[in-house]
Coordinates of C-alpha atoms in Angstrom, one line a residue:
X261 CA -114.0 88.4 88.1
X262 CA -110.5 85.9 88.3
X263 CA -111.4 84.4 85.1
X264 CA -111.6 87.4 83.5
X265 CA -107.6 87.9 84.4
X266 CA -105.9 85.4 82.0
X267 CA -106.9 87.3 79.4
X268 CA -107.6 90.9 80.3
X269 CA -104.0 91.1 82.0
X270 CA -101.5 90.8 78.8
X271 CA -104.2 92.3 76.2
X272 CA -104.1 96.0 78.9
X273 CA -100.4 95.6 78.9
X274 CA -100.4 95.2 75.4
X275 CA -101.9 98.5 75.5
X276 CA -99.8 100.2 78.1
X277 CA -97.3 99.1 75.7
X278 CA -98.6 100.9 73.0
X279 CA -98.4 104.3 75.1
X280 CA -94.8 103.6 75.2
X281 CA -93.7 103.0 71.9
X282 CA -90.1 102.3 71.5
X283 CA -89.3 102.2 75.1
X284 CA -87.5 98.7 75.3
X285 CA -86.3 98.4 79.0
X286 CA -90.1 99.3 80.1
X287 CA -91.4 96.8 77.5
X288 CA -89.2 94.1 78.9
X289 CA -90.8 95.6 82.3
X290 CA -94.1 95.1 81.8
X291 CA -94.1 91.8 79.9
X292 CA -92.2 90.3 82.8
X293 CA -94.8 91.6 86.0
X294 CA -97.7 90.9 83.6
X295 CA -96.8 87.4 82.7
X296 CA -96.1 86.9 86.6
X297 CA -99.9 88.1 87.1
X298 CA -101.3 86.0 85.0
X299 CA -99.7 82.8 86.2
X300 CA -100.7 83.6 89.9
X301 CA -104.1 84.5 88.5
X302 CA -104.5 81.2 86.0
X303 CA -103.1 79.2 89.4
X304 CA -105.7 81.1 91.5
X305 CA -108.7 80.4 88.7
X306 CA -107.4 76.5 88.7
X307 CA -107.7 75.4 92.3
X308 CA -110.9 77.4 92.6
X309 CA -112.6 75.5 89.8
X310 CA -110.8 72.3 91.3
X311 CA -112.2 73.3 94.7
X312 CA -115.7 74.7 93.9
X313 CA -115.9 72.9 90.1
X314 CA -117.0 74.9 86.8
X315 CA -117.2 78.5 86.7
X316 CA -118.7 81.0 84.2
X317 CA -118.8 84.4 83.5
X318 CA -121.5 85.8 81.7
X319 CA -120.2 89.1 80.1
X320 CA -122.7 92.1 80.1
X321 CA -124.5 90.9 82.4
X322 CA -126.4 88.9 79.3
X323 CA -127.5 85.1 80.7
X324 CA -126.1 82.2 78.8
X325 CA -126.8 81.6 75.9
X326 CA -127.9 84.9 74.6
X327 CA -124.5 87.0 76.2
X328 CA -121.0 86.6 75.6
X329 CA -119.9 83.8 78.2
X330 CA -116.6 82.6 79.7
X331 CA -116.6 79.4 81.3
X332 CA -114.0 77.6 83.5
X333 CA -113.5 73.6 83.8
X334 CA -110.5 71.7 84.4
X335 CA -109.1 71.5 81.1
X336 CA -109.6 75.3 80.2
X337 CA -108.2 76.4 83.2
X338 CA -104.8 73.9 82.6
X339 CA -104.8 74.9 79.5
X340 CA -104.8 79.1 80.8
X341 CA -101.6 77.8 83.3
X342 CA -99.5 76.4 80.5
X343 CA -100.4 79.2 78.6
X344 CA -98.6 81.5 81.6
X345 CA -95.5 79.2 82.0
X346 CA -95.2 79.2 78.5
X347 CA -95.3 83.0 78.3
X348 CA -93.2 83.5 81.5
X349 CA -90.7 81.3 79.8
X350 CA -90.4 83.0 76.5
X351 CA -91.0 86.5 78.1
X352 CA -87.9 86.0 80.1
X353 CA -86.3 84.6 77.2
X354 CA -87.0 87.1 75.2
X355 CA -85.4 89.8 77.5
X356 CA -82.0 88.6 76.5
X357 CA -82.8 86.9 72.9
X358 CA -84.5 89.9 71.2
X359 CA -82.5 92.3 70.1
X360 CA -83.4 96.3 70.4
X361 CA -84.3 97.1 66.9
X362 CA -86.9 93.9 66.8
X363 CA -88.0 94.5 70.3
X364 CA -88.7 98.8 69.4
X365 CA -91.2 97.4 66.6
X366 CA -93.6 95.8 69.3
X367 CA -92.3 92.5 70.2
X368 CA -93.6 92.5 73.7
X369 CA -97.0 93.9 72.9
X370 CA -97.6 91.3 70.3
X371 CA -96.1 88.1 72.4
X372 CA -98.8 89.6 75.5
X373 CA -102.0 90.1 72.6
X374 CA -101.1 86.9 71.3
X375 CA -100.8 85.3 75.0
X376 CA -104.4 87.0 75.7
X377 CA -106.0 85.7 72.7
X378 CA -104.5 82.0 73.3
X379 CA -106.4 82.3 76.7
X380 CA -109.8 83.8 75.5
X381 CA -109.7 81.0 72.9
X382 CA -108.8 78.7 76.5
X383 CA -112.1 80.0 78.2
X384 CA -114.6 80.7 76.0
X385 CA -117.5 79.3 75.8
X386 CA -119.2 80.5 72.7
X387 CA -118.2 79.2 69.2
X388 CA -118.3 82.6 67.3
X389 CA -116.2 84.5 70.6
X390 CA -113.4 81.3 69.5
X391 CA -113.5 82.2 66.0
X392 CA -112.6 86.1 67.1
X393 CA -109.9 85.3 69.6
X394 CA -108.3 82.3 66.8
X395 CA -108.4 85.7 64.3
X396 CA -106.5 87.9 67.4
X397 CA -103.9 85.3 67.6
X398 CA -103.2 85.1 64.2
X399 CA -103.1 88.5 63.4
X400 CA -100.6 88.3 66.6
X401 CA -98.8 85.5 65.3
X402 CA -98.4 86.7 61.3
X403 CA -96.8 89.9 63.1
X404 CA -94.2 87.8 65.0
X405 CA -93.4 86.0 62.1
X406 CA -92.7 89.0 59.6
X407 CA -90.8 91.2 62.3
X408 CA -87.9 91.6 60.9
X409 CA -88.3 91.5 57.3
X410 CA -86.3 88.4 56.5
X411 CA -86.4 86.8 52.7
X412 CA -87.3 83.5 54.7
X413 CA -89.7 84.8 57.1
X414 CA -91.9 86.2 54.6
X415 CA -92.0 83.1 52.7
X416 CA -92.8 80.9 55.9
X417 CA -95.2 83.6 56.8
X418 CA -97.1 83.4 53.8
X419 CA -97.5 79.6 53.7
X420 CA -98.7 79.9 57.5
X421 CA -101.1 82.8 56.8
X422 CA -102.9 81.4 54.0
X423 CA -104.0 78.0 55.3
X424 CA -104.9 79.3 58.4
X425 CA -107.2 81.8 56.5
X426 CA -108.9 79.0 54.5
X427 CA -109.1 77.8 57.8
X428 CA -110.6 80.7 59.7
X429 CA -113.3 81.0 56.1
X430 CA -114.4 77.6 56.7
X431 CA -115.1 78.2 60.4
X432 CA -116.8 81.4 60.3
X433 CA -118.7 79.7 57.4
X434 CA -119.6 76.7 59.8
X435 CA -120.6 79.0 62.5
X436 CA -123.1 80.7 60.0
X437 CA -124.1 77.0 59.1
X438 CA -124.7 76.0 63.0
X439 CA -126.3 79.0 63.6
X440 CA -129.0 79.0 61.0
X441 CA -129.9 74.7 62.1
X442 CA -129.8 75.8 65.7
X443 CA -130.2 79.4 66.8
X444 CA -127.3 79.1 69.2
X445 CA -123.4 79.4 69.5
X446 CA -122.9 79.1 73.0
X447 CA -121.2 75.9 73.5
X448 CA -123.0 74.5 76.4
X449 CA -126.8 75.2 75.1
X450 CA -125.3 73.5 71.4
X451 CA -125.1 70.6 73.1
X452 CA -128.5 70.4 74.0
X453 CA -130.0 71.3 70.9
X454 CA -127.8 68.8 68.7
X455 CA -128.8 66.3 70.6
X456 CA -132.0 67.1 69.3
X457 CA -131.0 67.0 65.8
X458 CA -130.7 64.0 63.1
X459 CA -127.7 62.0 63.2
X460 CA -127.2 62.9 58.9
X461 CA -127.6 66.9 60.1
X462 CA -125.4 66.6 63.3
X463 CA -122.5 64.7 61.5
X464 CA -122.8 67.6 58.4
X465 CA -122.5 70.7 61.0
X466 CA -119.5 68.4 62.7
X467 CA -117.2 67.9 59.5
X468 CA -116.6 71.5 58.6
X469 CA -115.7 72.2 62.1
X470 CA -113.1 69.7 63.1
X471 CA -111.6 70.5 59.3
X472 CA -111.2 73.7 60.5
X473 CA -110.0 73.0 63.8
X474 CA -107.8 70.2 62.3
X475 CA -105.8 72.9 60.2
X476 CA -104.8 75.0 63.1
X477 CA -103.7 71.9 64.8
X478 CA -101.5 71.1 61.6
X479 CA -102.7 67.5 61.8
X480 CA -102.6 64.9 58.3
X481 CA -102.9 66.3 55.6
X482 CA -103.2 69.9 56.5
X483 CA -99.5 70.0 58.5
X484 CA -97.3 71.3 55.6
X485 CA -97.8 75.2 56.6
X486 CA -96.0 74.6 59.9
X487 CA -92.5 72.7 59.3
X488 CA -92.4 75.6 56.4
X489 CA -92.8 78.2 58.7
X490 CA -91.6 77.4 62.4
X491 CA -88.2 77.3 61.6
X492 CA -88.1 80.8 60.6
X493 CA -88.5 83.6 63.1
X494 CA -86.2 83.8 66.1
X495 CA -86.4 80.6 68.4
X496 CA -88.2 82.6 70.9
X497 CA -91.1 83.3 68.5
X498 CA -91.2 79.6 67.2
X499 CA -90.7 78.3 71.2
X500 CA -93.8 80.3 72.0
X501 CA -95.5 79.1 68.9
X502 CA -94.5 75.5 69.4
X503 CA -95.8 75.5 72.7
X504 CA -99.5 76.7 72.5
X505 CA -100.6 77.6 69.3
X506 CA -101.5 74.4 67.9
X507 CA -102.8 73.4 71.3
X508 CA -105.5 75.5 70.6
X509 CA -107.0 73.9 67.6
X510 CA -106.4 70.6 69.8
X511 CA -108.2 71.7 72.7
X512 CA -111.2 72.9 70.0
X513 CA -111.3 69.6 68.4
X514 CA -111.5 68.2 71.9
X515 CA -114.0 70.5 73.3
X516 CA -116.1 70.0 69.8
X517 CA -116.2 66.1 70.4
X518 CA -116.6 65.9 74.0
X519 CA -119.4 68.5 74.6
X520 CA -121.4 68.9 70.9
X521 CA -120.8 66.2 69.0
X522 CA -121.2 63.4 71.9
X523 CA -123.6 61.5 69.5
X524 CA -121.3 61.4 66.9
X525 CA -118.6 59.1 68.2
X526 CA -119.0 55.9 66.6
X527 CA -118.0 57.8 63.1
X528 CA -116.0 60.5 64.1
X529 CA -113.9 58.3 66.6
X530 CA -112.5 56.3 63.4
X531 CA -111.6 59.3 61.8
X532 CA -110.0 61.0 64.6
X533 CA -107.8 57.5 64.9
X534 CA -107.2 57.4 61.6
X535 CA -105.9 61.0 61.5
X536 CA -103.6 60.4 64.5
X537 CA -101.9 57.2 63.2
X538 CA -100.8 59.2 59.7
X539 CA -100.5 62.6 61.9
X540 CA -97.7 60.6 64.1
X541 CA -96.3 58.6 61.1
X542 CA -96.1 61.6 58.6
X543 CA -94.3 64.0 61.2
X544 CA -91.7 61.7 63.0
X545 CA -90.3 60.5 59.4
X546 CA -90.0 64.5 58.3
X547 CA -88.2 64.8 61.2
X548 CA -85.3 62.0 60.6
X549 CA -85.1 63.3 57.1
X550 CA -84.3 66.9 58.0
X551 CA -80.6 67.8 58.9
X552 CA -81.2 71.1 61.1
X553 CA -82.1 71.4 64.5
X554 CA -85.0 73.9 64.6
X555 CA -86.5 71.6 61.5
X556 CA -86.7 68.6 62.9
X557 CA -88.0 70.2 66.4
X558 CA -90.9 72.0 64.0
X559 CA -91.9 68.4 62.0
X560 CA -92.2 66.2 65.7
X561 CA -94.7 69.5 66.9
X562 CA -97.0 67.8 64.0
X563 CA -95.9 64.1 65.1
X564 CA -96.9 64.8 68.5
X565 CA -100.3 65.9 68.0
X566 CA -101.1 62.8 66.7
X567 CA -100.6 61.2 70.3
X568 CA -103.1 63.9 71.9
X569 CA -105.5 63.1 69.1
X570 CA -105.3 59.3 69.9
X571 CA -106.3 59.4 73.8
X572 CA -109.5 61.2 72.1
X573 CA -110.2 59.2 69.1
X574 CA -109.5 56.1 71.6
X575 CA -112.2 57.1 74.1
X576 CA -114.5 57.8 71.7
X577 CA -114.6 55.0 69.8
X578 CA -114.6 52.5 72.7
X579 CA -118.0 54.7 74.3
X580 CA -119.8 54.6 71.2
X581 CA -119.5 50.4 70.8
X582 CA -120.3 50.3 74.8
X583 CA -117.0 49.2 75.6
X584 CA -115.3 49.9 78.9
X585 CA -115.5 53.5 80.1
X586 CA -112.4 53.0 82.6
X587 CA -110.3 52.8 79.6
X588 CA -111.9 55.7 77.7
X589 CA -110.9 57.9 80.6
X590 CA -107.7 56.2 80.9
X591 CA -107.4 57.1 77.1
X592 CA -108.3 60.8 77.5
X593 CA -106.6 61.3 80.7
X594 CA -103.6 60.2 78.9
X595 CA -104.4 62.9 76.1
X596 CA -104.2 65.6 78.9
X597 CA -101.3 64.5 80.3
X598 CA -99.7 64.3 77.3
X599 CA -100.6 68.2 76.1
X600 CA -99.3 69.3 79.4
X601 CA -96.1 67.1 78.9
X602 CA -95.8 68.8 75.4
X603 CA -96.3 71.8 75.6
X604 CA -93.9 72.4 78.4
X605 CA -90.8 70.1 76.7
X606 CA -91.4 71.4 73.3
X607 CA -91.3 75.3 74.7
X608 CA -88.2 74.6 76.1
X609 CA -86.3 72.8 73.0
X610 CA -87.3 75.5 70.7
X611 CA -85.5 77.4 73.4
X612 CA -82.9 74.9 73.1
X613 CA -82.0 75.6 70.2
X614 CA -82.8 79.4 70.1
X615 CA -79.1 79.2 72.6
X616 CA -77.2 76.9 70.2
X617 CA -78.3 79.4 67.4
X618 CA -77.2 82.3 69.3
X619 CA -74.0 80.6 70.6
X620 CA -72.9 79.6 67.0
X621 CA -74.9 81.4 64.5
X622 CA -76.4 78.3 62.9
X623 CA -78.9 74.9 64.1
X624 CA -77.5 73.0 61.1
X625 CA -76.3 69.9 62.2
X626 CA -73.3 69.3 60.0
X627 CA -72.3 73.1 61.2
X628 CA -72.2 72.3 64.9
X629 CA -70.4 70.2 67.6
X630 CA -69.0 69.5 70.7
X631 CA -71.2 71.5 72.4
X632 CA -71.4 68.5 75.6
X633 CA -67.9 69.9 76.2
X634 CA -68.1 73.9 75.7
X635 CA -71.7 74.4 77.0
X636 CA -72.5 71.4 79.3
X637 CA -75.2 72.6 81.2
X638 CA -77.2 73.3 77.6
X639 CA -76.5 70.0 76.6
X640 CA -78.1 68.6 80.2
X641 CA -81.1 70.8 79.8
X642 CA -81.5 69.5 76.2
X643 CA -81.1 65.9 77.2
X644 CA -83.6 66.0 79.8
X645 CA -86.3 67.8 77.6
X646 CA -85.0 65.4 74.6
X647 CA -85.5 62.2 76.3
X648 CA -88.9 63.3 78.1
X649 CA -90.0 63.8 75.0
X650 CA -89.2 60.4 73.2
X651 CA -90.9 59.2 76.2
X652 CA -87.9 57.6 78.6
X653 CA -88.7 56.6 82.1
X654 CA -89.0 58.4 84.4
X655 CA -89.6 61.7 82.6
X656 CA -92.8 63.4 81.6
X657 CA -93.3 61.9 78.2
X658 CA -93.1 58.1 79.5
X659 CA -96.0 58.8 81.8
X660 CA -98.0 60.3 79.4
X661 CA -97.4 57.9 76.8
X662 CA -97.9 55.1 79.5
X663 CA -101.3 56.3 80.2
X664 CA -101.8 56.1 76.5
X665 CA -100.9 52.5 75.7
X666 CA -102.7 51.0 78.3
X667 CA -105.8 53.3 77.6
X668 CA -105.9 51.9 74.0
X669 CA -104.7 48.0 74.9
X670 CA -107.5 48.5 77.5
X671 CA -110.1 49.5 74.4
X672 CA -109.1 47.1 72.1
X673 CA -107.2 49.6 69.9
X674 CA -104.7 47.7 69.1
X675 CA -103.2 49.3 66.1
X676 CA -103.0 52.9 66.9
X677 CA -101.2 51.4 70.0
X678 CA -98.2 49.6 67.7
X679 CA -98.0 53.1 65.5
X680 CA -97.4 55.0 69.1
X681 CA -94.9 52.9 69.4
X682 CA -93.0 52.7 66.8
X683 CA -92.7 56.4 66.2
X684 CA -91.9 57.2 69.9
X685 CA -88.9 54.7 68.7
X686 CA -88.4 57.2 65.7
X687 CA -88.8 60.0 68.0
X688 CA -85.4 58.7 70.2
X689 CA -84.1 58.3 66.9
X690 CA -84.3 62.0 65.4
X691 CA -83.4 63.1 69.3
X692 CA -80.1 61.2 69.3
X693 CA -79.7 62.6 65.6
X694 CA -79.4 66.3 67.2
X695 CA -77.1 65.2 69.7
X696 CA -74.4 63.3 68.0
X697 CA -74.8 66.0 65.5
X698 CA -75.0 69.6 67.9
X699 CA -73.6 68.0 71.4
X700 CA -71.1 65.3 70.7
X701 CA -67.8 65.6 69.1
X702 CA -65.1 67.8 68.9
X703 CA -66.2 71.7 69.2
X704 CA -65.4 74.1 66.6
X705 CA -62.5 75.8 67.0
X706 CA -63.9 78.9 65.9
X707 CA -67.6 80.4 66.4
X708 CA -69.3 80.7 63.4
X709 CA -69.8 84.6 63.2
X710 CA -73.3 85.5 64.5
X711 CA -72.7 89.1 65.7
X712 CA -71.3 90.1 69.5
X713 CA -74.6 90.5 71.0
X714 CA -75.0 87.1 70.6
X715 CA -71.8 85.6 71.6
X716 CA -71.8 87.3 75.3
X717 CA -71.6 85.2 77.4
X718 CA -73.6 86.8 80.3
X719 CA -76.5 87.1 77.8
X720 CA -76.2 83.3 77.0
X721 CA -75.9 82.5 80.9
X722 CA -79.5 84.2 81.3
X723 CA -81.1 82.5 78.4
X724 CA -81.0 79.2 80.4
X725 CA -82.6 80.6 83.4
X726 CA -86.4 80.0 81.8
X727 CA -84.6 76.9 80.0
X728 CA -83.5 75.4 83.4
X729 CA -87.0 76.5 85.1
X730 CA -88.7 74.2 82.1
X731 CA -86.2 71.7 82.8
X732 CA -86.9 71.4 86.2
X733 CA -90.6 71.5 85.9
X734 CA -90.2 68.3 83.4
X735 CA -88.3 66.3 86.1
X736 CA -90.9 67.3 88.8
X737 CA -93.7 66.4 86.7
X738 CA -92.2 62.7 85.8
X739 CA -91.1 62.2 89.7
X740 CA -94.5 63.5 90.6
X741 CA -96.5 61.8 88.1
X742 CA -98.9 59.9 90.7
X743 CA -101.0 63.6 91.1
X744 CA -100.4 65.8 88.1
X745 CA -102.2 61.8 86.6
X746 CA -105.2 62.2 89.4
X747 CA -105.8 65.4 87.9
X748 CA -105.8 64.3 84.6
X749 CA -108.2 61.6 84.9
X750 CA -110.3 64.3 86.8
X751 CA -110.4 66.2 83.7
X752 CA -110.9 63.4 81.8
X753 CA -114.0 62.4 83.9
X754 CA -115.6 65.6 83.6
X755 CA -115.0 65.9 79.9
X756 CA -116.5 62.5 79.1
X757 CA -119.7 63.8 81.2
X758 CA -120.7 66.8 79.7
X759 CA -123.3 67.3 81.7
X760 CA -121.8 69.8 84.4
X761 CA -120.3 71.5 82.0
X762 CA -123.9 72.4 80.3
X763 CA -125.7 72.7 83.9
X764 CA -123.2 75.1 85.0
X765 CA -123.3 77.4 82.1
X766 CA -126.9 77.4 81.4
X767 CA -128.1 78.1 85.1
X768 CA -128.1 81.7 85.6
X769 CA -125.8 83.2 88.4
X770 CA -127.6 84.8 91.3
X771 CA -128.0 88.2 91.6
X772 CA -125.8 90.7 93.0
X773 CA -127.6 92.9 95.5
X774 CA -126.4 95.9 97.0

């Protein structure tokens, strides 16, 4: 079944990589037509659930909710096709960036496991199946980091592993908790029975949950593992990382309070707004203190989650006081556009600087300049990406942030909407920090020495290919805002009204006959 593909495709050529151990130029192979499979097939899946609306696939043959069940809406299936560009990008990326030694140890196979698990966390539907495919990806993840063996690796690797353990203890210890007050995981039938549930027993199986799911989207106070331990594996691995991985424990927390926890709102819609106002504050200002590149890119990942959080905690509080729905959807819409926005710019400045790293050996900003006049096509691509994401008309970020503001002025939420604001004025602050450090100035007259392989110039001339494609995509996006923002208030719709979502999952597909 299509849905089936996103994450059957890389987790079988994981596999087929495994048969080939050490065979580079067919791991580079593979990784390339697979990730081009699952984008068709993740396109395929979205305009059929746009066209025919939610999909599930009950796995075994086992109804909903006893069996093991996939289920496709809108935001799943986006959230599968940003996955895929985001693996295209950094697959192709890769292809040049990764050297042979790293890429003999299984650096393909593990970016396609990890890309399979990020997708089976995407379309599940059942709460234990998301605590197995959050473990695949970290396994996947802890791998990436450590390959190598680098002094600085480990110790980032270690700070990442253990919160997201504690993490991962608390959520399988939730699901035990869930289980035992209601009998059922699967997402769709939990929303029935919490419904039936005391407020006091509901708001108790909540907290633990969106703790959990709070630390893997490294949002206040639990962000300190990821600015320790982005920065250091290759930019490839922290691109790809960047991009979806903390998406993930978004999309839970959004899933969570959207389809289980509708009755919750009034309480957890302060917290959620209260988190995202010191999520945005905390990250922008540990950005303008660092002084390298890939540190200050890895502290605004954090900053920026507090944005996707607000469109939520917005909605949710305006619902739950019986205030106006058109700017709850406004507010979540805003929240989808804004993770699609995201996840595509921040992939490609982690890519950014991934180039300026191999081009000079360092992302240090007192160590680099001038690169507007030796590379200026990297510093285009970085400016584009740069100012989409401090939210300059007409780009990406301004639309997303757009939706945002007037969501909240709309609900009354006046303050969250003055903390957006000023720290998407900090934001343009730390961006033109990189640039008048990296881009402008005279350029060094000599290279700092980062090996040969890295100085080539026809291997730095194919890094921007999946650079410029992101690039691109970002411009397209802000210039065709008017229908990527239909489709987010179409998801938004259908999030705020659970109610397909649980009727298609928990009516039983028709029978195949022969």
């Amino acid at each position: 079944m299509l849905i089936t593909l996103p994450i059957l495709l890389p987790l079988l050529a994981a596999s087929v990589c495994l048969l080939f151990w050490g065979r580079v130029r067919l791991h580079k192979a593979i990784a390339v037509l697979t990730m081009g499979g699952h984008l068709w097939a993740s396109i395929t899946l979205l305009a059929q659930v746009r066209a025919s609306g939610i999909i599930h696939a009950d796995i075994g043959g086992w109804d909903a909710p006893i069996g093991i069940t996939l289920v496709g809406d809108l935001l799943s299936c986006l959230m599968a096709l940003l996955t895929s560009i985001v693996g295209f990008a950094a697959v192709l990326f890769s292809c040049a960036a990764t050297d042979d030694e790293r890429a003999r140890f299984g650096h393909f196979p593990l970016m396609l496991s990890l890309l399979g698990a990020v997708s089976g966390a995407f379309l599940t539907g059942d709460l234990f199946n998301l605590y197995v495919w959050f473990e695949l990806l970290l396994l996947s993840s802890f791998v990436l980091l450590t390959l190598g063996g680098g002094r600085l690796q480990f110790e980032g690797a270690i700070k990442y592993v253990t919160l997201n353990l504690v993490s991962s203890m608390i959520f399988l210890a939730s699901i035990g908790v869930v289980y035992g007050f209601t009998g059922t995981l699967n997402m769709a039938d939990l929303a029935v029975r919490l419904d039936e549930l005391p407020p006091a027993d509901a708001t108790m199986l909540a907290a633990p949950l969106l703790v959990s799911f709070g630390i893997k989207a490294a949002v206040f106070p639990f962000f300190n593992w990821l600015p320790a331990s982005y920065h250091t594996p290759p930019p490839v691995v922290s691109a790809l990382f960047a991009g979806l991985l903390t998406k993930v424990g978004v999309y839970a927390v959004i899933r969570a309070c959207t389809l289980m926890f509708d009755q919750e709102w009034a309480l957890l819609g302060d917290a959620i707004l209260i988190v995202a106002g010191f999520t945005m504050v905390t990250g922008v200002l540990g950005a303008i203190s660092q002084n390298d590149m890939r540190r200050i890119l890895s502290f605004h990942i954090v900053s920026q989650i507090g944005y996707m959080l607000m469109g939520l905690g917005v909605a949710m509080t305006v619902l739950a006081r019986g205030g106006d729905a058109e700017a709850a959807t406004l507010a979540v819409a805003g929240a989808v556009f804004y993770i699609l926005h995201h996840i595509i710019v921040k992939t490609n400045l982690f890519l950014v600087s991934g180039v300026v790293l191999h081009a000079t050996g360092t992302s240090a900003l007192e160590r680099v300049s001038g690169l507007v006049q030796t590379r200026p096509l990297l510093a285009a691509l970085f400016f584009v990406s740069a100012m989409s994401l401090a939210g300059i008309p007409v780009l990406s970020g301004f639309w997303a942030k757009l939706a945002l503001v007037r969501g909240g002025l709309q609900g009354g939420a006046y303050a969250i909407v003055a903390v957006a604001l000023a720290v998407s004025l900090l934001t343009l602050f730390s961006m033109t920090k990189i640039w008048t450090g990296v881009f402008w100035g005279d350029p060094e007259e000599k290279p700092t020495d980062a090996g040969e392989y890295a100085r080539s110039e026809s291997r730095l001339r194919f890094l921007l290919v999946p650079i410029t494609m992101l690039a691109v995509l970002t411009v397209a996006i802000g210039f065709g805002a008017a229908p990527v923002f239909d489709f987010a208030m179409e998801t938004a719709e259908q999030l705020l009204d659970p109610s397909g979502y649980i009727d298609a999952v928990l009516t039983p597909l028709p029978e195949v006959t022969p």
